[in-house]
Coordinates of C-alpha atoms in Angstrom, one line a residue:
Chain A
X26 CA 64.6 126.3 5.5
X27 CA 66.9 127.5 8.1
X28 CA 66.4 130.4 9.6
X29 CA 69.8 130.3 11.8
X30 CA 72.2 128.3 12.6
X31 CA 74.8 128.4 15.9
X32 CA 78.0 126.3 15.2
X33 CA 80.2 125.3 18.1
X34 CA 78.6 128.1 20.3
X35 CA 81.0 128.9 23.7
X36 CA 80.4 131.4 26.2
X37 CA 83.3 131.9 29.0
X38 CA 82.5 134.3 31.8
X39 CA 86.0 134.9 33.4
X40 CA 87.8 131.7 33.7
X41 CA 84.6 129.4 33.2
X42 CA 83.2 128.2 30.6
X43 CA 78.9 128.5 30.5
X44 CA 79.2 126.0 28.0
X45 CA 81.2 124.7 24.8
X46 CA 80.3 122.8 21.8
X47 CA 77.0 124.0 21.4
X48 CA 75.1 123.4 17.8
X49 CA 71.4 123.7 16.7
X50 CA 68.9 125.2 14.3
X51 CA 65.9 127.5 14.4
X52 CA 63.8 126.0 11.3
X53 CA 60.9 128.0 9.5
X54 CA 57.7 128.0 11.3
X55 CA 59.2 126.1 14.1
X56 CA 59.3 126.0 17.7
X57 CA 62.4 125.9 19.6
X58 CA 62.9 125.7 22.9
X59 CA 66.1 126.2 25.2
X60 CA 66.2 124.3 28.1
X61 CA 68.3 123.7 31.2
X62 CA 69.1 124.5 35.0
X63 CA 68.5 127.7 36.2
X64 CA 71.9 129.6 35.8
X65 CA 73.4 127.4 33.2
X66 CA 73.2 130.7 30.4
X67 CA 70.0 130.8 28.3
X68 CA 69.8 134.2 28.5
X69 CA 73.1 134.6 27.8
X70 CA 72.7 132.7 24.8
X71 CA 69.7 134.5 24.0
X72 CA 71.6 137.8 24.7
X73 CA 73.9 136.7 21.8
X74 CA 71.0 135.9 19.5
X75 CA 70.3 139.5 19.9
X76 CA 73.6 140.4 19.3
X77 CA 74.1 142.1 22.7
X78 CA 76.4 139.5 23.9
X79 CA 80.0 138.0 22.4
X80 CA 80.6 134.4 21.7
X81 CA 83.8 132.9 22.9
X82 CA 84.0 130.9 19.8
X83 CA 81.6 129.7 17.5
X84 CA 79.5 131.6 15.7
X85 CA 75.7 132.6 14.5
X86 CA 74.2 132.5 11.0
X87 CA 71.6 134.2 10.1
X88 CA 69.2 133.2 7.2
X89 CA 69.8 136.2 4.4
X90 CA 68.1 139.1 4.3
X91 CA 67.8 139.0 8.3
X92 CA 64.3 138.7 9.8
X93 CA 63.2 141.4 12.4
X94 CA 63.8 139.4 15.6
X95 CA 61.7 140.2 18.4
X96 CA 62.2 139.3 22.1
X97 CA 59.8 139.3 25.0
X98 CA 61.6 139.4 28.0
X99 CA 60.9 137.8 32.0
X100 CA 60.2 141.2 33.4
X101 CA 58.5 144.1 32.3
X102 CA 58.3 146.7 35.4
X103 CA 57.0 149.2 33.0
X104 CA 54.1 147.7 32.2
X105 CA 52.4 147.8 35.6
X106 CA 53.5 151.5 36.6
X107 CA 51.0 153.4 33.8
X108 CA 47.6 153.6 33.3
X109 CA 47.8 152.5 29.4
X110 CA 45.1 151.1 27.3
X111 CA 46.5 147.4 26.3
X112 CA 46.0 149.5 23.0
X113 CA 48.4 152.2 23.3
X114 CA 50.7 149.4 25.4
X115 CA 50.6 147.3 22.4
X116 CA 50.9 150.0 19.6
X117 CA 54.6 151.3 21.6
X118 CA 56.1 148.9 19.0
X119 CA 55.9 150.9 16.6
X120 CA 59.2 153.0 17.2
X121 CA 60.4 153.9 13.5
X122 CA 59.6 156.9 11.4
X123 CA 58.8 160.4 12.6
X124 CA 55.0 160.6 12.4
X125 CA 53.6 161.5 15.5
X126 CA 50.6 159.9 15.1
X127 CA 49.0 156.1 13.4
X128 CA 48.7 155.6 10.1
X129 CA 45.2 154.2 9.2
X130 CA 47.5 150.8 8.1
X131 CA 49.0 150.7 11.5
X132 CA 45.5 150.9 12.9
X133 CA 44.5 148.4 11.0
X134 CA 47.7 146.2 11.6
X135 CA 46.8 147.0 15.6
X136 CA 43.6 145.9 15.0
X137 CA 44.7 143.0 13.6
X138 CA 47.0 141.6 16.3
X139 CA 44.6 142.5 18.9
X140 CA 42.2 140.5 17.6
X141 CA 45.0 137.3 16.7
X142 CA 46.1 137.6 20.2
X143 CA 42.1 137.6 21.8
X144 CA 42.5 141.3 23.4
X145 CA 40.2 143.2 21.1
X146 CA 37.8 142.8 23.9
X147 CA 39.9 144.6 26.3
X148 CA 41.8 147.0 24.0
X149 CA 40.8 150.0 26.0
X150 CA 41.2 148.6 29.3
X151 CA 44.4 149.2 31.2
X152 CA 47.2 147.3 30.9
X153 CA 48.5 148.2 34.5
X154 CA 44.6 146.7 35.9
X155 CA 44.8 143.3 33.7
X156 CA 45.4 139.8 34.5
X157 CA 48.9 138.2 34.7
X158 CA 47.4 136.4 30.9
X159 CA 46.3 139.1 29.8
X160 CA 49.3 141.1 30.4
X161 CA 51.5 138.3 28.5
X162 CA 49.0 138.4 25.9
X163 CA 49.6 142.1 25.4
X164 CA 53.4 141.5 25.5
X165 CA 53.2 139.3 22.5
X166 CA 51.2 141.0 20.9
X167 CA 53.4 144.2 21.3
X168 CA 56.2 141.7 19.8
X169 CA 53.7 140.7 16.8
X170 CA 53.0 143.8 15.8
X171 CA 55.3 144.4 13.5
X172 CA 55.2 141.2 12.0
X173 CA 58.5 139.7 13.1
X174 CA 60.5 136.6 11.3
X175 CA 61.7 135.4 14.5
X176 CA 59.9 135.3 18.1
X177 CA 61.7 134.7 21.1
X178 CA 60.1 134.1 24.2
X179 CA 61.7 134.2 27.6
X180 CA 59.6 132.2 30.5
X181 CA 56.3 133.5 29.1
X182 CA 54.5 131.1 30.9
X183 CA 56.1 130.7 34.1
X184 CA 53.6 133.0 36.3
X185 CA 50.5 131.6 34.7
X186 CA 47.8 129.3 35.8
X187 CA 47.4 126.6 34.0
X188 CA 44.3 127.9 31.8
X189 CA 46.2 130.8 31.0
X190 CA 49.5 129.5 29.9
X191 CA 47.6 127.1 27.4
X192 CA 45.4 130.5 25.9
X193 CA 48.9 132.1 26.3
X194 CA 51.0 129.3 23.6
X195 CA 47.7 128.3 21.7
X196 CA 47.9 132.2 20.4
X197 CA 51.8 131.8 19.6
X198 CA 51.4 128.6 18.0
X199 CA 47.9 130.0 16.0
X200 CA 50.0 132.4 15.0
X201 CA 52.9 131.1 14.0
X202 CA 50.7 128.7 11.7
X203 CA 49.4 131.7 9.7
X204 CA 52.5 133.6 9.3
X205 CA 56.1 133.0 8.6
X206 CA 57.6 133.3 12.2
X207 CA 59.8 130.9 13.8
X208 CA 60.1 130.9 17.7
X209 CA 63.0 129.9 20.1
X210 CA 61.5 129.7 23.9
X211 CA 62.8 129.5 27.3
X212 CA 60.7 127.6 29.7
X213 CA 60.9 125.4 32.3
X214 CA 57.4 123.9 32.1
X215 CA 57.8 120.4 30.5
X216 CA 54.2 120.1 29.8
X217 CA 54.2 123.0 27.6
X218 CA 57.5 121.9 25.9
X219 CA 56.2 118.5 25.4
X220 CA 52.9 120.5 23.9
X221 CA 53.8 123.2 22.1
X222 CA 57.7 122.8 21.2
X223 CA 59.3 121.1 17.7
X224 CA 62.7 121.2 18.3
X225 CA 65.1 121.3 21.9
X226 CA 68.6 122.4 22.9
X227 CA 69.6 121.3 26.4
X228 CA 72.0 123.7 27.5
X229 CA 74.6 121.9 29.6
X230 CA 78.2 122.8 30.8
X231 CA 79.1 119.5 28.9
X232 CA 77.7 118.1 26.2
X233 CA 74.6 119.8 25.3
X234 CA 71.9 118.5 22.9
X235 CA 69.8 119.5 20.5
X236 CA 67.2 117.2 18.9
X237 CA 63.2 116.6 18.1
X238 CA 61.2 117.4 21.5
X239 CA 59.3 114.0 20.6
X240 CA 62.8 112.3 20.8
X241 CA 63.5 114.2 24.2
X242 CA 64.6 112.2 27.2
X243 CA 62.2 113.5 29.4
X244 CA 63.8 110.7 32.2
X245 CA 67.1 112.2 32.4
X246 CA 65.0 116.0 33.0
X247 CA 63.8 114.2 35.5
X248 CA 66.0 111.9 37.6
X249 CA 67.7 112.9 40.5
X250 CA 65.3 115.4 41.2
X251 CA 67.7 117.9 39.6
X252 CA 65.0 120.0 37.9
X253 CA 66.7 120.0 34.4
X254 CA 63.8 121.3 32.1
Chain B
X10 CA 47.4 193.5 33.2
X11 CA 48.7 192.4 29.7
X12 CA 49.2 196.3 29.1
X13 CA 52.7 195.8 30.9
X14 CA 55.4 194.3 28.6
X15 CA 57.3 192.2 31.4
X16 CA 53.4 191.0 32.1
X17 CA 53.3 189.6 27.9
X18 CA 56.9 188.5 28.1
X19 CA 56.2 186.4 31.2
X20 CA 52.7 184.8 29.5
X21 CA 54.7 184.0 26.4
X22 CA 57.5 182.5 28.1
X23 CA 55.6 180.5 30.8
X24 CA 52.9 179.5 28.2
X25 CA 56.2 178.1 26.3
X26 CA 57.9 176.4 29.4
X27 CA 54.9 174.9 30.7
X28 CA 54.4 173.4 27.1
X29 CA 57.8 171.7 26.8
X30 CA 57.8 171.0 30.0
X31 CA 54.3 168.8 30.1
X32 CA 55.8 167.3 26.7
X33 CA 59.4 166.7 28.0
X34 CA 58.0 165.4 31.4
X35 CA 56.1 162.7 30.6
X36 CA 58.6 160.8 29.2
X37 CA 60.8 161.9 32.2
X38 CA 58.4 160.5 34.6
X39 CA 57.6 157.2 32.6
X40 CA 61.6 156.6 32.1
X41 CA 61.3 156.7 36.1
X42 CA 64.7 159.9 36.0
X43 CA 62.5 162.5 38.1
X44 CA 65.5 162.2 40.7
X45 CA 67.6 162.9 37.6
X46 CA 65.6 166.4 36.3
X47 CA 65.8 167.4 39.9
X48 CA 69.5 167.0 40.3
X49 CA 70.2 168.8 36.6
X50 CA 68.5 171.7 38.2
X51 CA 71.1 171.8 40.9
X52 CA 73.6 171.5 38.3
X53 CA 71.8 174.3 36.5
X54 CA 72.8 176.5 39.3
X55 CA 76.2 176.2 39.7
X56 CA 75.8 176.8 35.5
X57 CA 73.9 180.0 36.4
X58 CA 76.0 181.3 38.4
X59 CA 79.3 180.5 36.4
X60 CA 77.4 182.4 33.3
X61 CA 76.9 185.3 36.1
X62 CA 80.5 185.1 36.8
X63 CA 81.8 185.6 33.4
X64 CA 79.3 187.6 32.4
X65 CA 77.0 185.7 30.1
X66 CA 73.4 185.5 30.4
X67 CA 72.8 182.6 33.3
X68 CA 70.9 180.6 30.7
X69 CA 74.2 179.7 28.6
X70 CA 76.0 178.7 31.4
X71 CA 73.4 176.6 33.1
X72 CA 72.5 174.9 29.3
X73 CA 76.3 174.1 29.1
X74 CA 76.1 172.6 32.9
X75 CA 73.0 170.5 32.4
X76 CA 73.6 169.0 29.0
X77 CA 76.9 168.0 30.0
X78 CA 76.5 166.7 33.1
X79 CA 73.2 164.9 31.6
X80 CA 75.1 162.9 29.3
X81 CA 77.8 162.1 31.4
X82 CA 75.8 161.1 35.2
X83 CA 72.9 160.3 33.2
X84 CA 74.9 158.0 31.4
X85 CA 76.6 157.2 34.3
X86 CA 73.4 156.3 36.7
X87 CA 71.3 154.5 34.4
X88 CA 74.3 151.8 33.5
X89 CA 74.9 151.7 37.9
X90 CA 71.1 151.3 38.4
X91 CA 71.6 152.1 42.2
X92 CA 72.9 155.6 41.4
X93 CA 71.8 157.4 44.7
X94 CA 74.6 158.0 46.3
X95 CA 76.8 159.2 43.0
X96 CA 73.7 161.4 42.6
X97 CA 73.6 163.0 46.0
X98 CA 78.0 163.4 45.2
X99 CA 77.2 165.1 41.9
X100 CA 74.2 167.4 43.8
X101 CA 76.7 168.2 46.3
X102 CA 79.5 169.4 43.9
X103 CA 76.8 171.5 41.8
X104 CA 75.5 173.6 44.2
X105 CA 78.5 174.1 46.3
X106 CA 80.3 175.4 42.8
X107 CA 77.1 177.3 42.5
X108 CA 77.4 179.4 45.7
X109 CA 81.2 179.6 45.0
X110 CA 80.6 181.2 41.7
X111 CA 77.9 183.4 43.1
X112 CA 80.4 184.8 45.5
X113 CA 83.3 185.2 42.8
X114 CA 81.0 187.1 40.3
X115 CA 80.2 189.7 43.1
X116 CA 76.5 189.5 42.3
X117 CA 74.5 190.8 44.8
X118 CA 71.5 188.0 46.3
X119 CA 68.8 189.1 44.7
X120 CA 70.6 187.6 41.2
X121 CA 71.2 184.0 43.5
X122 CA 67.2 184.1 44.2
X123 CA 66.3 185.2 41.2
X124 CA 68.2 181.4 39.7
X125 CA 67.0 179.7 42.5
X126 CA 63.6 180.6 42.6
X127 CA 63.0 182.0 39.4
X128 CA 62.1 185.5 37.8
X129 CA 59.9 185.7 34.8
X130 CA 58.9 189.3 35.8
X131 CA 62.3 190.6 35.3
X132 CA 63.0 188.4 32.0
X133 CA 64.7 190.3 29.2
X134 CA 63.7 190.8 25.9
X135 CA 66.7 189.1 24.7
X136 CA 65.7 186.5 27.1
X137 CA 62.3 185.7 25.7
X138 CA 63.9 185.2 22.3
X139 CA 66.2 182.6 23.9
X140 CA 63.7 180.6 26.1
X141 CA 61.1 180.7 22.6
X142 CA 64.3 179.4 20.4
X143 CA 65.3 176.9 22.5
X144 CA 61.2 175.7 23.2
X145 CA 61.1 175.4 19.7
X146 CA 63.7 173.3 19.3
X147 CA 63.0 171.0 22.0
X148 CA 59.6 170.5 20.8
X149 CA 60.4 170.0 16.9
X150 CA 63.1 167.7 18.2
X151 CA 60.6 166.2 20.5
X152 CA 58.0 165.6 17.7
X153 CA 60.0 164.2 15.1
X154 CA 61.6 161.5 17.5
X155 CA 57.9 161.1 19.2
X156 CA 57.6 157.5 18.3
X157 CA 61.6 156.3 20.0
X158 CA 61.2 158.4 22.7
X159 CA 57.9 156.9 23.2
X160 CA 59.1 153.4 23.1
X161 CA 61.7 154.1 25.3
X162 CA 60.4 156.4 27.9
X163 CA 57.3 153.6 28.1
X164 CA 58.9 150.1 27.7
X165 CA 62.5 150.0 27.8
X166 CA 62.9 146.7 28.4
X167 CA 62.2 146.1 24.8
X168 CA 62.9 149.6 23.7
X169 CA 66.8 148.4 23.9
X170 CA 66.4 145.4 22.1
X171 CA 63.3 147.1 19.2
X172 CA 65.1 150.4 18.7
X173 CA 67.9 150.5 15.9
X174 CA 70.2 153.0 17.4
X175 CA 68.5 152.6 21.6
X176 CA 72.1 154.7 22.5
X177 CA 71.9 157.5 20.2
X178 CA 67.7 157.8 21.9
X179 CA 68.8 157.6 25.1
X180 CA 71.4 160.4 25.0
X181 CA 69.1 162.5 23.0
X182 CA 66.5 162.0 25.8
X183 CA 69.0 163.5 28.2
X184 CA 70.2 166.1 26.3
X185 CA 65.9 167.1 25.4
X186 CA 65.6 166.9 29.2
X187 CA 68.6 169.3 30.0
X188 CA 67.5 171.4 27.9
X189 CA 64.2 171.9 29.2
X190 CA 65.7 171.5 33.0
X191 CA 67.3 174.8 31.8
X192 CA 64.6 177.0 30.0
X193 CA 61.9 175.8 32.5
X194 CA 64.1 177.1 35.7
X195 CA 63.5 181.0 33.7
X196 CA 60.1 180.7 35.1
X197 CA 60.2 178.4 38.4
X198 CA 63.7 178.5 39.3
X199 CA 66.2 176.0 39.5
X200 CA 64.8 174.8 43.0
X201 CA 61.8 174.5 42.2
X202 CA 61.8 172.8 38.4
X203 CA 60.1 169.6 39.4
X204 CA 57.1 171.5 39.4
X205 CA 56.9 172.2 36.3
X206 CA 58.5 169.3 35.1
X207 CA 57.4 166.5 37.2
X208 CA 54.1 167.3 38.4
X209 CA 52.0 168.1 35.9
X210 CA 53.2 164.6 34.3
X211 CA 52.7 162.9 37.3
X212 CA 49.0 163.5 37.9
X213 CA 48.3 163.4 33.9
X214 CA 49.9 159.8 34.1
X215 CA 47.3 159.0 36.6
X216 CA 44.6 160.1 34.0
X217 CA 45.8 160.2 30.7
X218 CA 45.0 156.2 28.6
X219 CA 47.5 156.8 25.7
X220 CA 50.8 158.9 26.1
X221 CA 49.2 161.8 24.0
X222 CA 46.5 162.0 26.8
X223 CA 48.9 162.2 29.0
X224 CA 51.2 164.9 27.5
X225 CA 48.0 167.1 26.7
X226 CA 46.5 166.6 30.1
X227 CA 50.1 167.8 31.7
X228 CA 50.3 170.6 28.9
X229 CA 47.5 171.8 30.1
X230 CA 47.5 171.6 34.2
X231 CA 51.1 173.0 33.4
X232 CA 49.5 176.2 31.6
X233 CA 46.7 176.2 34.3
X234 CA 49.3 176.5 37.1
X235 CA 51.4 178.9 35.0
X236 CA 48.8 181.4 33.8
X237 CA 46.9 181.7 37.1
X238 CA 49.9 182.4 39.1
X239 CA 51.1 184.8 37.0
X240 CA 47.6 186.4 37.5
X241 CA 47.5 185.9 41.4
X242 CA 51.3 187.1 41.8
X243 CA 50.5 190.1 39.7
X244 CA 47.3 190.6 42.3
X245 CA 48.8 190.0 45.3
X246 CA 52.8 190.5 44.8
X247 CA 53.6 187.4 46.3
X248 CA 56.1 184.8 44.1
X249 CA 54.9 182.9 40.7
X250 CA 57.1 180.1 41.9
X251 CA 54.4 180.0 45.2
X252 CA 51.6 179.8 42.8
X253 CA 52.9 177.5 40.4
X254 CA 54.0 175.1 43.6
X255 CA 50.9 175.4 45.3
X256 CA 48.5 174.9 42.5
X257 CA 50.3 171.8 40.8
X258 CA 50.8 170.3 43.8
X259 CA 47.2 170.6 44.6
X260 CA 46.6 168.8 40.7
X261 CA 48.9 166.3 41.8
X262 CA 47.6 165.6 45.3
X263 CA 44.2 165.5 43.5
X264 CA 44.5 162.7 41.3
X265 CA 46.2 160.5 43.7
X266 CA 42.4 160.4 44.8
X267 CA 41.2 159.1 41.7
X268 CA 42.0 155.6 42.2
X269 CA 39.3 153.8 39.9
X270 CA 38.9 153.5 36.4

């Protein structure tokens, strides 16, 4: 099943175009990641997934009823200015209704990621004192939590050790294996792509591609020393 | 002490300020707008002291100022990011208006000290009933939009993307914070509102784990400050506002020594 679908996608900022032409899929339960050279537009693309950013021309489908989308972004300043259990950091997802306090089900649904995500250890520790994994750990986890049809991920792994950025997608894809979530993820870490990735879509001014990550040219990524991926 | 009436009518009302306030101000301070609250309160003067100079009570006119000039600058600085220098312009307006008003209403100074530095002895009856009306409002409102304001004071870089209608919360946080801008400066003053505001928040933020730790911990240094300078100023008739400085100041200089868990 598809979950959505971009059709000859274009993005012009002022007179240039970020890119034209551009088609792919997000599939159930699949992993999707955007690749490209820094400042080619996957934000902005993602920016338009989120509906927080026009398209030229081309246009978006969503699968019907809409899943609840959920995006972790690059930064997160907030995160390291409070003293805030990974708990109560984690539980800020849930934003709707008018009850001061947690239902006994949210608790429970808390609980639940916290323990999917390998934080119930450090639940009460503070999210402002843990380690750069840990801290992305918590970020999914905040994105999890309210049990989300689509996942998108921007760079999660970029300021991680190695150890950490495996933990880090091992979770996601763990995850993504026991529920019915389908992720589209930024990154410029080839191994990871190679690892954890189903499908790709290479941004590029001209002629982007989207494809199976096992049928993925990693060559042309890498000649030239141009730094595609 | 409590025999007095203007001694109950400033317990009730700085009891009530120091509540909202503690509340209000710790999503203030985690949305990172103390600079914001602190130029509302100059813009709460210059609404003072237009209500003085047609006659109202100085509370209208400085709820008008702040709530409109919250959701337009506020607005206004938080799409520029950088928003220093338009706030220092907007500061500058505010209290020059202010002194200009002053001068037009032909108040004597002791009405231009009493809005800049407070005066919760001399608070009316009719003023209680305001201040506790508007308290109430701010904290019902406060309550039943806990969990957006939360989100958004706390994260907002997802906070824009999780909540449904992120505009609608954030213009609601300015106006919450206007509001409290105005009915805290009945007790501290319009100079001095960051101590009510943004202390008590501040050093509960350093000790508070969840955000209802944190808005009970500056609840409560907020009625601490409040209810022992009212005491000390009744003892010693030296200003609440010097009380209320001094003593959250001292919480706040306190817990920037508790560095460890």
């Amino acid at each position: 099943m598809t979950v959505l679908t971009g059709e000859n996608i274009g993005i012009k900022f002022g007179e240039r175009w970020l890119y034209q032409h551009v088609n792919f899929e997000l599939r159930d339960q699949r992993v999707l990641a955007v690749i490209g050279d820094n400042g080619v537009g996957k934000t902005t693309l993602i920016r338009s997934i989120l509906g927080q950013q026009k398209l030229t021309t081309g246009q978006l489908t969503w699968t019907q009823p809409k899943p609840t989308v959920r995006y972790v972004p690059q930064e997160r300043p907030d995160a390291q200015d409070f003293p805030l259990r990974i708990a109560e950091f984690v539980g800020l997802s849930f934003d709707q209704g008018m009850r001061p306090w947690r239902t006994q089900k949210e608790n429970t649904q808390l609980q639940h990621i916290l323990n999917d995500t390998n934080l119930a250890q450090m639940a009460n520790r503070r999210i402002d004192r843990a380690s750069g994994g840990e801290r992305q750990r918590a970020y999914l986890a905040q994105a999890l939590l309210v049990n989300p049809g689509v996942l998108i991920l921007d760079e999660a792994t970029a300021n991680l050790d190695n150890i950490a950025k495996y933990e880090l997608m091992d979770v996601v894809r763990h995850y993504r294996d026991h529920h019915q979530l389908s992720i589209i993820m930024i990154s410029h870490d080839l191994e990871i792509i190679q690892e954890y990735a189903d499908d790709y879509l290479l941004l590029k001014p001209q002629g982007s591609e989207f494809g199976l990550v096992k049928d993925l040219d990693i060559t042309q990524l890498e000649a030239g020393n141009q730094d595609h991926a | 002490m409590l025999n007095y009436s203007f001694m109950q009518n400033a317990f009730v009302v700085g009891t009530l300020i120091a509540i909202v306030s503690g509340f209000i101000g710790v999503f203030v301070v985690a949305r990172h707008m103390s600079f914001l609250a602190h130029t509302l309160s100059e813009i709460g003067f210059a609404g003072a002291s237009f209500g003085l100079f047609m006659g109202w009570s100085p509370l209208i006119g400085m709820l008008m100022f702040t709530i409109l000039a919250s959701t337009t600058i506020g607005e206004l600085g938080m799409r520029e990011g950088r928003s220093e220098s338009l706030i220092s312009a907007v500061s500058a307006v505010a209290i020059g208006l202010g002194i200009a008003f002053l001068a037009l209403s032909q108040k004597n100074a002791s009405a231009a000290t009493g809005i800049l530095f407070g005066s919760i002895f001399s608070i009316s009856q009719q003023n209680v009933l305001q201040v506790v009306i508007l308290a109430v409002i701010v904290l019902a409102v406060g309550l039943f939009f806990y969990r957006q304001l939360r989100h958004f004071a706390f994260d907002y870089n997802t906070a824009i993307y999780s909540l449904p209608h992120v505009l609608l919360i954030e213009v609601l946080f300015l106006v919450l914070m206007a509001m409290t801008v105005a009915i805290s400066s009945q007790v501290v003053g319009s100079l001095l509102i960051f101590i009510l505001i943004t202390l008590p928040a501040s050093a509960a933020m350093r000790w508070g784990r969840t955000v209802w730790q944190m808005i009970g911990l500056a609840i409560a240094f907020g009625i601490f400050g409040v209810w022992s300078a009212l005491a000390l100023s009744y003892w010693t008739n030296v200003p609440v506002s010097f009380y209320i400085a001094i003593i959250e100041a001292g919480i706040y200089f306190i817990s920037l020594i508790n560095r460890d868990e």
